[in-house]
PDB file of C-alpha atoms in Angstrom:
ATOM      1  CA  MET A   1     117.626 115.198 139.009  1.00 44.00           C
ATOM      2  CA  SER A   2     121.173 116.165 139.891  1.00 53.00           C
ATOM      3  CA  ASP A   3     121.986 117.455 143.381  1.00 60.00           C
ATOM      4  CA  LEU A   4     124.683 119.684 141.943  1.00 69.00           C
ATOM      5  CA  GLY A   5     124.057 123.304 143.023  1.00 77.00           C
ATOM      6  CA  ASN A   6     121.711 122.340 145.880  1.00 87.00           C
ATOM      7  CA  LYS A   7     122.737 124.705 148.680  1.00 91.00           C
ATOM      8  CA  GLU A   8     120.809 122.838 151.383  1.00 91.00           C
ATOM      9  CA  ILE A   9     122.383 119.481 150.632  1.00 91.00           C
ATOM     10  CA  PHE A  10     125.868 120.983 150.403  1.00 92.00           C
ATOM     11  CA  ALA A  11     125.401 122.835 153.694  1.00 91.00           C
ATOM     12  CA  LYS A  12     124.341 119.649 155.598  1.00 90.00           C
ATOM     13  CA  ASN A  13     127.183 117.602 154.098  1.00 89.00           C
ATOM     14  CA  LEU A  14     129.792 120.257 154.888  1.00 92.00           C
ATOM     15  CA  GLN A  15     128.537 120.722 158.418  1.00 89.00           C
ATOM     16  CA  HIS A  16     128.745 116.944 159.006  1.00 85.00           C
ATOM     17  CA  TYR A  17     132.403 116.751 158.039  1.00 83.00           C
ATOM     18  CA  MET A  18     133.255 119.844 160.047  1.00 85.00           C
ATOM     19  CA  ASP A  19     131.615 118.244 163.093  1.00 81.00           C
ATOM     20  CA  LEU A  20     133.287 114.923 162.410  1.00 75.00           C
ATOM     21  CA  TYR A  21     136.807 116.426 162.235  1.00 72.00           C
ATOM     22  CA  LYS A  22     136.094 119.164 164.792  1.00 77.00           C
ATOM     23  CA  VAL A  23     136.947 121.931 162.353  1.00 83.00           C
ATOM     24  CA  SER A  24     135.635 125.397 163.176  1.00 87.00           C
ATOM     25  CA  ARG A  25     134.369 127.891 160.613  1.00 89.00           C
ATOM     26  CA  LYS A  26     137.443 130.052 161.231  1.00 90.00           C
ATOM     27  CA  ASP A  27     139.872 127.164 160.726  1.00 87.00           C
ATOM     28  CA  LEU A  28     138.066 126.012 157.623  1.00 90.00           C
ATOM     29  CA  ALA A  29     138.208 129.459 156.102  1.00 91.00           C
ATOM     30  CA  ILE A  30     141.965 129.684 156.746  1.00 90.00           C
ATOM     31  CA  ASN A  31     142.626 126.190 155.331  1.00 87.00           C
ATOM     32  CA  ILE A  32     140.874 126.751 152.034  1.00 91.00           C
ATOM     33  CA  ASP A  33     141.727 130.441 151.727  1.00 91.00           C
ATOM     34  CA  SER A  34     138.191 131.753 151.797  1.00 92.00           C
ATOM     35  CA  PRO A  35     136.573 134.582 153.780  1.00 93.00           C
ATOM     36  CA  TYR A  36     134.897 133.622 157.027  1.00 93.00           C
ATOM     37  CA  SER A  37     131.653 135.201 155.760  1.00 93.00           C
ATOM     38  CA  THR A  38     131.741 133.032 152.688  1.00 94.00           C
ATOM     39  CA  VAL A  39     132.022 129.852 154.722  1.00 93.00           C
ATOM     40  CA  SER A  40     129.154 131.005 156.859  1.00 92.00           C
ATOM     41  CA  ASP A  41     127.044 131.607 153.797  1.00 93.00           C
ATOM     42  CA  TRP A  42     127.718 127.991 152.581  1.00 94.00           C
ATOM     43  CA  LEU A  43     126.721 126.573 155.959  1.00 93.00           C
ATOM     44  CA  ASN A  44     123.608 128.732 156.096  1.00 92.00           C
ATOM     45  CA  ALA A  45     122.682 127.540 152.574  1.00 91.00           C
ATOM     46  CA  LYS A  46     122.816 131.077 151.254  1.00 93.00           C
ATOM     47  CA  LYS A  47     125.527 130.466 148.664  1.00 94.00           C
ATOM     48  CA  TYR A  48     127.024 127.563 146.768  1.00 94.00           C
ATOM     49  CA  PRO A  49     130.809 127.268 146.389  1.00 94.00           C
ATOM     50  CA  ARG A  50     132.827 127.228 143.105  1.00 93.00           C
ATOM     51  CA  ILE A  51     134.135 123.847 141.977  1.00 93.00           C
ATOM     52  CA  ASP A  52     137.744 124.763 142.960  1.00 92.00           C
ATOM     53  CA  LYS A  53     136.578 125.386 146.530  1.00 93.00           C
ATOM     54  CA  ILE A  54     134.667 122.080 146.535  1.00 93.00           C
ATOM     55  CA  GLU A  55     137.875 120.289 145.423  1.00 91.00           C
ATOM     56  CA  LYS A  56     139.838 122.023 148.216  1.00 91.00           C
ATOM     57  CA  LEU A  57     137.264 120.926 150.776  1.00 91.00           C
ATOM     58  CA  ALA A  58     137.265 117.350 149.525  1.00 87.00           C
ATOM     59  CA  HIS A  59     141.087 117.277 149.702  1.00 85.00           C
ATOM     60  CA  LEU A  60     141.046 118.730 153.200  1.00 83.00           C
ATOM     61  CA  PHE A  61     138.582 116.106 154.538  1.00 79.00           C
ATOM     62  CA  ARG A  62     140.097 113.304 152.357  1.00 75.00           C
ATOM     63  CA  ILE A  63     136.771 112.525 150.731  1.00 82.00           C
ATOM     64  CA  GLU A  64     135.249 112.602 147.253  1.00 84.00           C
ATOM     65  CA  LYS A  65     133.603 115.735 145.843  1.00 87.00           C
ATOM     66  CA  SER A  66     130.398 113.721 145.581  1.00 87.00           C
ATOM     67  CA  ASP A  67     130.422 113.348 149.368  1.00 85.00           C
ATOM     68  CA  LEU A  68     129.817 117.067 149.613  1.00 90.00           C
ATOM     69  CA  ILE A  69     127.454 117.732 146.766  1.00 89.00           C
ATOM     70  CA  GLU A  70     125.210 114.658 146.602  1.00 86.00           C
ATOM     71  CA  ARG A  71     122.346 113.700 148.877  1.00 77.00           C
ATOM     72  CA  LYS A  72     123.644 110.845 151.043  1.00 61.00           C
ATOM     73  CA  TYR A  73     120.637 110.428 153.252  1.00 48.00           C
ATOM     74  CA  LYS A  74     116.957 110.857 153.962  1.00 42.00           C
ATOM     75  CA  ASP A  75     116.629 113.379 156.754  1.00 42.00           C
ATOM     76  CA  SER A  76     115.705 110.625 159.248  1.00 36.00           C
ATOM     77  CA  GLN A  77     118.769 108.573 158.259  1.00 38.00           C
ATOM     78  CA  ILE A  78     121.551 111.147 158.222  1.00 40.00           C
ATOM     79  CA  ASN A  79     123.418 109.897 161.281  1.00 42.00           C
ATOM     80  CA  SER A  80     123.478 106.193 160.365  1.00 38.00           C
ATOM     81  CA  THR A  81     124.376 106.828 156.723  1.00 40.00           C
ATOM     82  CA  PHE A  82     127.293 109.097 157.520  1.00 45.00           C
ATOM     83  CA  THR A  83     128.487 106.902 160.388  1.00 44.00           C
ATOM     84  CA  ASN A  84     128.996 103.983 157.977  1.00 49.00           C
ATOM     85  CA  HIS A  85     130.898 106.054 155.442  1.00 60.00           C
ATOM     86  CA  GLY A  86     134.640 105.390 155.268  1.00 75.00           C
ATOM     87  CA  VAL A  87     137.414 107.791 154.359  1.00 84.00           C
ATOM     88  CA  ARG A  88     139.358 106.841 151.229  1.00 84.00           C
ATOM     89  CA  ILE A  89     143.159 106.841 151.295  1.00 88.00           C
ATOM     90  CA  PRO A  90     145.467 106.049 148.346  1.00 88.00           C
ATOM     91  CA  VAL A  91     147.342 102.829 147.827  1.00 89.00           C
ATOM     92  CA  LEU A  92     150.821 103.735 146.599  1.00 88.00           C
ATOM     93  CA  GLY A  93     153.274 101.553 144.753  1.00 82.00           C
ATOM     94  CA  HIS A  94     156.267 103.430 146.071  1.00 75.00           C
ATOM     95  CA  VAL A  95     157.360 106.403 148.087  1.00 70.00           C
ATOM     96  CA  VAL A  96     160.501 108.360 147.217  1.00 55.00           C
ATOM     97  CA  ALA A  97     162.596 110.970 148.921  1.00 53.00           C
ATOM     98  CA  GLY A  98     161.666 114.587 148.399  1.00 53.00           C
ATOM     99  CA  VAL A  99     158.157 113.900 147.104  1.00 54.00           C
ATOM    100  CA  PRO A 100     155.260 114.594 149.480  1.00 57.00           C
ATOM    101  CA  ILE A 101     152.819 111.688 149.889  1.00 61.00           C
ATOM    102  CA  SER A 102     149.996 113.855 148.473  1.00 55.00           C
ATOM    103  CA  ALA A 103     152.028 114.456 145.327  1.00 51.00           C
ATOM    104  CA  VAL A 104     152.853 110.804 144.467  1.00 61.00           C
ATOM    105  CA  GLN A 105     151.465 110.082 141.043  1.00 59.00           C
ATOM    106  CA  GLU A 106     151.437 106.245 141.181  1.00 71.00           C
ATOM    107  CA  VAL A 107     148.149 105.627 142.919  1.00 82.00           C
ATOM    108  CA  LEU A 108     147.244 101.941 142.442  1.00 87.00           C
ATOM    109  CA  ASP A 109     143.923 101.897 144.179  1.00 86.00           C
ATOM    110  CA  TYR A 110     142.096 103.231 147.244  1.00 86.00           C
ATOM    111  CA  GLU A 111     141.313 101.711 150.639  1.00 88.00           C
ATOM    112  CA  GLU A 112     138.923 102.988 153.285  1.00 88.00           C
ATOM    113  CA  ILE A 113     139.581 103.654 156.928  1.00 88.00           C
ATOM    114  CA  THR A 114     137.064 104.786 159.552  1.00 86.00           C
ATOM    115  CA  PRO A 115     136.366 108.526 159.960  1.00 84.00           C
ATOM    116  CA  GLU A 116     137.415 108.176 163.602  1.00 83.00           C
ATOM    117  CA  LEU A 117     140.896 106.858 162.604  1.00 87.00           C
ATOM    118  CA  ALA A 118     141.226 109.421 159.805  1.00 86.00           C
ATOM    119  CA  ALA A 119     140.627 112.210 162.304  1.00 85.00           C
ATOM    120  CA  THR A 120     143.813 111.189 164.157  1.00 89.00           C
ATOM    121  CA  GLY A 121     146.304 112.100 161.352  1.00 89.00           C
ATOM    122  CA  ASP A 122     147.238 111.626 157.710  1.00 90.00           C
ATOM    123  CA  PHE A 123     147.279 108.145 156.253  1.00 92.00           C
ATOM    124  CA  PHE A 124     148.213 106.291 153.095  1.00 91.00           C
ATOM    125  CA  CYS A 125     148.602 102.660 152.019  1.00 92.00           C
ATOM    126  CA  LEU A 126     151.685 101.040 150.642  1.00 91.00           C
ATOM    127  CA  LYS A 127     151.782  97.882 148.528  1.00 89.00           C
ATOM    128  CA  VAL A 128     154.488  95.517 149.665  1.00 88.00           C
ATOM    129  CA  LYS A 129     157.255  94.614 147.225  1.00 84.00           C
ATOM    130  CA  GLY A 130     159.739  91.780 147.707  1.00 84.00           C
ATOM    131  CA  ASP A 131     160.069  89.166 150.432  1.00 84.00           C
ATOM    132  CA  SER A 132     162.171  90.832 153.076  1.00 84.00           C
ATOM    133  CA  MET A 133     159.311  90.930 155.591  1.00 86.00           C
ATOM    134  CA  GLU A 134     158.087  87.373 155.150  1.00 85.00           C
ATOM    135  CA  PRO A 135     156.435  85.514 156.824  1.00 81.00           C
ATOM    136  CA  ARG A 136     154.612  88.553 158.360  1.00 84.00           C
ATOM    137  CA  PHE A 137     154.127  90.533 155.166  1.00 85.00           C
ATOM    138  CA  TYR A 138     154.094  89.081 151.670  1.00 86.00           C
ATOM    139  CA  GLU A 139     154.498  90.766 148.256  1.00 86.00           C
ATOM    140  CA  GLY A 140     151.172  92.295 147.271  1.00 87.00           C
ATOM    141  CA  ASP A 141     149.986  92.865 150.805  1.00 88.00           C
ATOM    142  CA  ILE A 142     148.521  96.331 151.539  1.00 90.00           C
ATOM    143  CA  LEU A 143     149.820  98.197 154.573  1.00 92.00           C
ATOM    144  CA  VAL A 144     147.916 101.052 156.172  1.00 93.00           C
ATOM    145  CA  VAL A 145     150.479 103.635 157.225  1.00 94.00           C
ATOM    146  CA  LYS A 146     150.073 106.660 159.500  1.00 94.00           C
ATOM    147  CA  GLN A 147     152.357 109.481 158.404  1.00 93.00           C
ATOM    148  CA  GLN A 148     154.818 110.433 161.150  1.00 94.00           C
ATOM    149  CA  THR A 149     158.499 111.214 161.342  1.00 93.00           C
ATOM    150  CA  ASP A 150     159.312 109.009 164.372  1.00 95.00           C
ATOM    151  CA  VAL A 151     158.221 105.680 165.849  1.00 95.00           C
ATOM    152  CA  ASP A 152     158.907 103.715 169.007  1.00 95.00           C
ATOM    153  CA  SER A 153     161.592 101.047 169.064  1.00 96.00           C
ATOM    154  CA  GLY A 154     160.076  97.787 167.878  1.00 94.00           C
ATOM    155  CA  ASP A 155     157.509  99.401 165.588  1.00 95.00           C
ATOM    156  CA  VAL A 156     157.275  98.553 161.927  1.00 94.00           C
ATOM    157  CA  ALA A 157     157.829 101.610 159.774  1.00 94.00           C
ATOM    158  CA  VAL A 158     158.169 102.897 156.274  1.00 92.00           C
ATOM    159  CA  VAL A 159     161.741 104.196 156.020  1.00 92.00           C
ATOM    160  CA  LEU A 160     163.656 106.091 153.286  1.00 89.00           C
ATOM    161  CA  VAL A 161     167.390 105.356 153.049  1.00 87.00           C
ATOM    162  CA  ASP A 162     169.765 107.454 150.943  1.00 80.00           C
ATOM    163  CA  GLY A 163     167.029 108.820 148.703  1.00 68.00           C
ATOM    164  CA  GLU A 164     165.887 105.390 147.490  1.00 69.00           C
ATOM    165  CA  ASP A 165     162.364 103.992 147.400  1.00 68.00           C
ATOM    166  CA  ALA A 166     160.871 103.458 150.837  1.00 81.00           C
ATOM    167  CA  THR A 167     161.450 100.155 152.623  1.00 86.00           C
ATOM    168  CA  VAL A 168     159.285  98.486 155.250  1.00 90.00           C
ATOM    169  CA  LYS A 169     161.231  97.330 158.251  1.00 92.00           C
ATOM    170  CA  GLN A 170     161.085  96.905 161.975  1.00 94.00           C
ATOM    171  CA  VAL A 171     162.949  99.698 163.689  1.00 96.00           C
ATOM    172  CA  LYS A 172     165.116  98.966 166.712  1.00 96.00           C
ATOM    173  CA  LYS A 173     166.610 102.031 168.409  1.00 96.00           C
ATOM    174  CA  SER A 174     169.783 102.437 170.489  1.00 96.00           C
ATOM    175  CA  PRO A 175     171.787 105.437 171.725  1.00 96.00           C
ATOM    176  CA  LEU A 176     174.171 104.874 168.799  1.00 96.00           C
ATOM    177  CA  GLY A 177     171.620 104.740 166.010  1.00 96.00           C
ATOM    178  CA  ILE A 178     168.876 102.466 164.569  1.00 96.00           C
ATOM    179  CA  THR A 179     168.782  98.964 163.164  1.00 96.00           C
ATOM    180  CA  LEU A 180     166.355  98.115 160.363  1.00 94.00           C
ATOM    181  CA  ILE A 181     165.175  94.544 160.559  1.00 93.00           C
ATOM    182  CA  GLY A 182     163.453  92.479 157.930  1.00 90.00           C
ATOM    183  CA  TYR A 183     161.656  89.447 159.313  1.00 87.00           C
ATOM    184  CA  ASN A 184     163.243  87.252 156.600  1.00 87.00           C
ATOM    185  CA  VAL A 185     166.618  87.473 158.350  1.00 85.00           C
ATOM    186  CA  ALA A 186     168.035  84.362 156.656  1.00 84.00           C
ATOM    187  CA  VAL A 187     168.033  86.294 153.321  1.00 86.00           C
ATOM    188  CA  TYR A 188     168.145  89.918 154.489  1.00 87.00           C
ATOM    189  CA  PRO A 189     170.357  90.470 157.529  1.00 91.00           C
ATOM    190  CA  PRO A 190     169.563  93.510 159.753  1.00 93.00           C
ATOM    191  CA  THR A 191     171.239  96.798 158.795  1.00 93.00           C
ATOM    192  CA  PHE A 192     172.559  99.230 161.369  1.00 96.00           C
ATOM    193  CA  TYR A 193     172.754 102.958 160.735  1.00 95.00           C
ATOM    194  CA  SER A 194     174.719 105.139 163.135  1.00 96.00           C
ATOM    195  CA  ASN A 195     173.463 108.538 164.199  1.00 96.00           C
ATOM    196  CA  ASP A 196     176.001 109.978 161.745  1.00 95.00           C
ATOM    197  CA  ASP A 197     174.602 107.836 158.920  1.00 94.00           C
ATOM    198  CA  ILE A 198     171.085 108.961 159.748  1.00 93.00           C
ATOM    199  CA  GLU A 199     172.076 112.588 159.209  1.00 93.00           C
ATOM    200  CA  LYS A 200     174.339 112.172 156.184  1.00 92.00           C
ATOM    201  CA  LEU A 201     172.597 109.549 154.069  1.00 90.00           C
ATOM    202  CA  PRO A 202     169.961 110.464 155.308  1.00 90.00           C
ATOM    203  CA  VAL A 203     167.714 107.840 156.878  1.00 92.00           C
ATOM    204  CA  SER A 204     164.221 109.126 157.530  1.00 91.00           C
ATOM    205  CA  ILE A 205     161.018 107.628 158.853  1.00 93.00           C
ATOM    206  CA  ILE A 206     157.925 108.314 156.776  1.00 91.00           C
ATOM    207  CA  GLY A 207     155.245 106.600 158.811  1.00 93.00           C
ATOM    208  CA  LYS A 208     154.185 103.772 161.122  1.00 95.00           C
ATOM    209  CA  VAL A 209     152.505 100.622 159.794  1.00 94.00           C
ATOM    210  CA  ILE A 210     149.276 100.179 161.753  1.00 93.00           C
ATOM    211  CA  GLU A 211     147.365  97.597 159.785  1.00 91.00           C
ATOM    212  CA  LEU A 212     147.843  94.786 157.281  1.00 90.00           C
ATOM    213  CA  ARG A 213     145.252  94.133 154.579  1.00 85.00           C
ATOM    214  CA  ARG A 214     145.880  90.999 152.547  1.00 79.00           C
ATOM    215  CA  PRO A 215     144.036  90.692 149.240  1.00 71.00           C
ATOM    216  CA  ILE A 216     141.944  87.541 149.003  1.00 58.00           C
TER     217      ILE A 216
END
């Protein structure tokens, strides 16, 4: 028997993700453009949301719709089952200027990160192309990236230069600008961009690489 339409299951699932991400009823209502009273009715198992609202909720929490509408537990197992559930993030083949990460169409696959990590920001994965970062990163490696517009000097970041596809490089900062460094320096010498270049080209940081996942 399908769990679709079961108000009690939906209420428990929704409450779990609200607790996990520390989202209040008021904030949830604002984020999905629904009345506060409607959100309360969902959580009190009085009403069941329309599919478009379920899709908005799934997008907000970066989960599948099934995570909200299907029974994921026996009542005695709810904590352990949810605790082991990862949050899926997309693996992208490229990132280009002017296109929000959430709007990139070329999704190659999905990876999972822990709910605790997911709660700290927005994440995506990028599949490495080329050999500029060898021997640390090889073509085909998957990098977990936290979306942010700045990084510390020495961090490895996803960077957009002059509207081209994103590149993965180590960022070294100085008062005069930044240097993008590929570890394969014998083939790809470091490139310096002045503060003027950063503004005019432009050069923009998309996110910080926090994890490497190498396919077996």
